[in-house]
XYZ file of C-alpha atoms in Angstrom:
217
model
C -6.879 8.888 13.162
C -8.211 5.349 12.742
C -5.787 2.668 11.628
C -6.549 -0.356 9.445
C -4.647 -3.628 9.359
C -5.037 -6.567 6.961
C -4.967 -10.165 8.158
C -5.817 -13.651 6.909
C -5.139 -12.958 3.226
C -2.358 -15.530 3.107
C -3.747 -18.982 2.228
C -3.423 -21.381 5.134
C -2.271 -18.688 7.560
C -1.211 -20.340 10.814
C 0.269 -17.403 12.700
C -1.784 -15.410 15.178
C -2.240 -11.646 15.156
C 0.800 -10.021 16.859
C -1.182 -8.437 19.669
C 1.838 -6.774 21.316
C 2.367 -4.641 18.217
C -1.293 -3.642 18.112
C -1.190 -2.740 21.807
C 1.887 -0.582 21.237
C 0.349 1.224 18.265
C -2.911 1.815 20.101
C -1.086 4.367 22.262
C -0.751 6.648 19.227
C -4.054 6.262 17.358
C -7.776 6.670 18.007
C -8.850 3.110 17.153
C -8.052 0.197 14.869
C -9.858 -2.352 12.713
C -8.506 -5.608 11.313
C -9.788 -6.373 7.804
C -9.784 -9.981 6.605
C -10.053 -11.222 3.049
C -13.757 -11.948 3.614
C -14.263 -8.417 4.924
C -12.514 -7.039 1.860
C -14.720 -9.021 -0.519
C -17.786 -7.505 1.173
C -16.276 -4.001 0.909
C -15.767 -4.442 -2.845
C -19.498 -4.996 -3.246
C -20.730 -2.569 -0.598
C -18.679 0.349 -1.929
C -19.522 -0.375 -5.584
C -15.851 -0.653 -6.437
C -16.485 -2.997 -9.356
C -18.618 -0.224 -10.838
C -16.113 2.529 -10.130
C -13.191 0.416 -11.370
C -14.824 -1.998 -13.859
C -11.576 -3.768 -14.778
C -11.298 -5.108 -11.214
C -14.009 -7.658 -12.003
C -11.779 -9.560 -14.408
C -8.400 -8.732 -12.889
C -8.876 -9.761 -9.256
C -9.535 -13.456 -10.012
C -6.338 -13.536 -12.115
C -4.018 -12.132 -9.437
C -1.553 -14.991 -8.808
C -0.011 -13.862 -5.514
C -1.886 -13.161 -2.295
C 0.510 -10.331 -1.398
C -0.458 -8.475 -4.581
C -4.091 -8.663 -3.520
C -3.212 -7.160 -0.140
C -1.257 -4.371 -1.872
C -4.337 -3.534 -3.917
C -6.733 -4.029 -0.998
C -4.945 -1.515 1.222
C -5.227 1.196 -1.430
C -8.919 0.476 -2.007
C -9.573 0.458 1.723
C -8.041 3.877 2.366
C -9.669 5.232 -0.793
C -13.091 4.201 0.513
C -12.784 5.121 4.173
C -9.768 7.342 4.741
C -7.678 6.795 7.848
C -4.293 5.152 8.066
C -3.287 1.777 6.655
C -0.433 0.030 8.451
C 1.175 -3.376 8.022
C 0.498 -5.420 11.118
C 4.258 -5.878 11.636
C 4.901 -2.129 11.910
C 5.620 -0.494 15.245
C 4.733 3.165 15.698
C 7.651 4.701 17.554
C 6.304 8.165 18.335
C 3.251 10.358 17.934
C 2.426 11.157 14.307
C 1.260 14.779 13.902
C -1.917 14.279 11.904
C -4.041 17.297 11.050
C -7.689 16.650 10.333
C -9.691 17.767 7.298
C -6.916 19.484 5.393
C -6.907 17.291 2.288
C -3.548 15.724 3.063
C -1.992 12.410 2.082
C 0.266 10.942 4.768
C 3.276 9.086 3.387
C 6.305 7.502 5.031
C 9.827 7.221 3.681
C 10.968 3.646 3.141
C 14.593 4.142 2.117
C 17.025 6.043 -0.076
C 18.800 3.800 -2.552
C 22.395 4.659 -3.357
C 22.057 4.040 -7.084
C 19.023 3.651 -9.341
C 20.687 0.593 -10.869
C 19.638 -1.152 -7.661
C 15.994 -0.789 -8.713
C 14.044 -3.362 -10.707
C 14.085 -3.395 -14.495
C 10.609 -1.865 -14.735
C 11.210 0.966 -12.287
C 12.110 4.481 -13.414
C 15.775 5.355 -13.119
C 15.871 9.140 -12.727
C 17.683 10.291 -9.583
C 14.523 11.498 -7.858
C 13.305 7.893 -7.680
C 16.151 7.049 -5.313
C 13.791 8.159 -2.538
C 11.402 5.251 -2.053
C 8.017 5.740 -0.428
C 6.635 2.960 1.747
C 3.425 1.114 1.082
C 3.511 -0.502 4.525
C 1.950 2.649 5.986
C 0.035 5.521 4.403
C -3.218 7.359 4.788
C -5.393 10.411 4.349
C -8.155 12.213 6.197
C -10.168 12.551 2.962
C -12.496 9.831 1.691
C -11.957 8.989 -1.996
C -8.878 11.168 -2.313
C -7.783 11.540 -5.928
C -4.222 10.438 -5.150
C -5.417 7.001 -4.083
C -7.743 6.756 -7.054
C -4.728 7.361 -9.281
C -2.789 4.712 -7.361
C -5.559 2.137 -7.844
C -5.800 2.930 -11.545
C -2.014 2.626 -11.856
C -2.110 -0.786 -10.181
C -4.798 -1.956 -12.593
C -2.770 -0.710 -15.554
C 0.393 -2.460 -14.353
C -1.470 -5.691 -13.636
C -2.855 -5.608 -17.180
C 0.694 -5.297 -18.534
C 1.918 -8.290 -16.543
C -1.146 -10.396 -17.345
C -0.787 -9.708 -21.067
C 2.865 -10.725 -21.154
C 3.804 -14.271 -22.048
C 4.869 -16.574 -19.279
C 3.590 -18.259 -16.165
C 1.823 -15.917 -13.754
C 3.066 -18.052 -10.860
C 6.620 -17.132 -11.852
C 6.284 -13.379 -11.440
C 9.469 -12.150 -9.795
C 9.811 -10.193 -6.571
C 10.510 -7.099 -8.686
C 7.278 -7.700 -10.628
C 5.364 -7.884 -7.351
C 6.964 -4.743 -5.930
C 6.310 -2.915 -9.193
C 2.738 -3.853 -10.087
C 0.898 -2.916 -6.876
C 3.660 -2.519 -4.321
C 5.723 0.459 -3.141
C 6.824 1.496 -6.638
C 3.256 2.643 -7.375
C 3.114 5.121 -4.502
C 6.768 6.076 -5.041
C 6.170 6.847 -8.725
C 2.979 8.828 -8.151
C 4.569 10.782 -5.310
C 7.447 11.906 -7.507
C 5.157 12.662 -10.459
C 2.658 14.713 -8.424
C 3.156 18.393 -9.233
C 1.290 19.613 -6.153
C 3.526 18.422 -3.322
C 1.430 20.463 -0.875
C -1.016 17.562 -0.659
C 1.598 15.457 1.154
C 2.836 15.124 4.680
C 5.959 12.981 4.333
C 7.362 11.422 7.472
C 10.878 10.091 7.910
C 11.783 6.648 9.241
C 11.894 7.786 12.866
C 8.109 7.449 13.126
C 7.803 3.773 12.235
C 9.761 0.567 12.465
C 8.807 -2.058 9.886
C 9.872 -5.440 11.222
C 9.378 -7.261 7.900
C 7.975 -10.370 9.588
C 5.769 -11.398 6.669
C 6.674 -14.436 4.564
C 5.412 -13.247 1.195
C 8.815 -13.691 -0.449
C 8.897 -17.414 0.252
C-alpha cells in the first residue's frame, strides 16, 4: 500500500519534514510520496477534478484556512489515486493488514467521546456519533471509490453553507473547521453508510497521532 503525505500547504512554513517519522512508517508500507500545494494544484487540472466537481472552481479560492484546503486535498488525492493518506505527524505502530483489490475503505478510530454534548453545535448528537473516525489517516485500494466521492461532495456542501452565512470567513471557529471538511465528514458518512462491509476499521493501537501541527494557532 502506497502512502501519501501533504506538506508545504501552510503559508510561510518554516519547519522541515519530520524524516524520522517517515523512516519509521516506511517499515510498514510499500512506498510514500509527499504532495505539496503546487503538486495538488497540478493534480486538480490533470485529473479533471474541476469538471467532475464543478463547484470546486469557485469554492477553492474562497477557502479562508489552509488546513481546510489540506482536509479537502487529502480526500481528493485518495479519490484519484487510492492508497493511504496519513498526516505527516502520525507514527505507524504496527503492521496494518491491508487486503488488495477487495473494494475496501480503510478507516481509523480517533476517539470515543463520553457525551455528544462535547461535540460542536453543527455535529449530529445521536449516540452512534460518539465514535469519531479520524481524518488523519484513511485509504482505499480502489481508485475513485464512491465513499470518497460522497465525502468530497459533503465537504463542498458544508463549505457552501459556511460561505453563505453572514460573518467574517477569517473568524470561522475550530468547530467550523472540524465540521466542514475535517473528521466530522468521514465520521458522519461512516455512521450513515448502510453497507458497513465496505469498511476495515482499525483501532488506535495501529497509529499514534502526535498532533504536532499548528493549525489551531
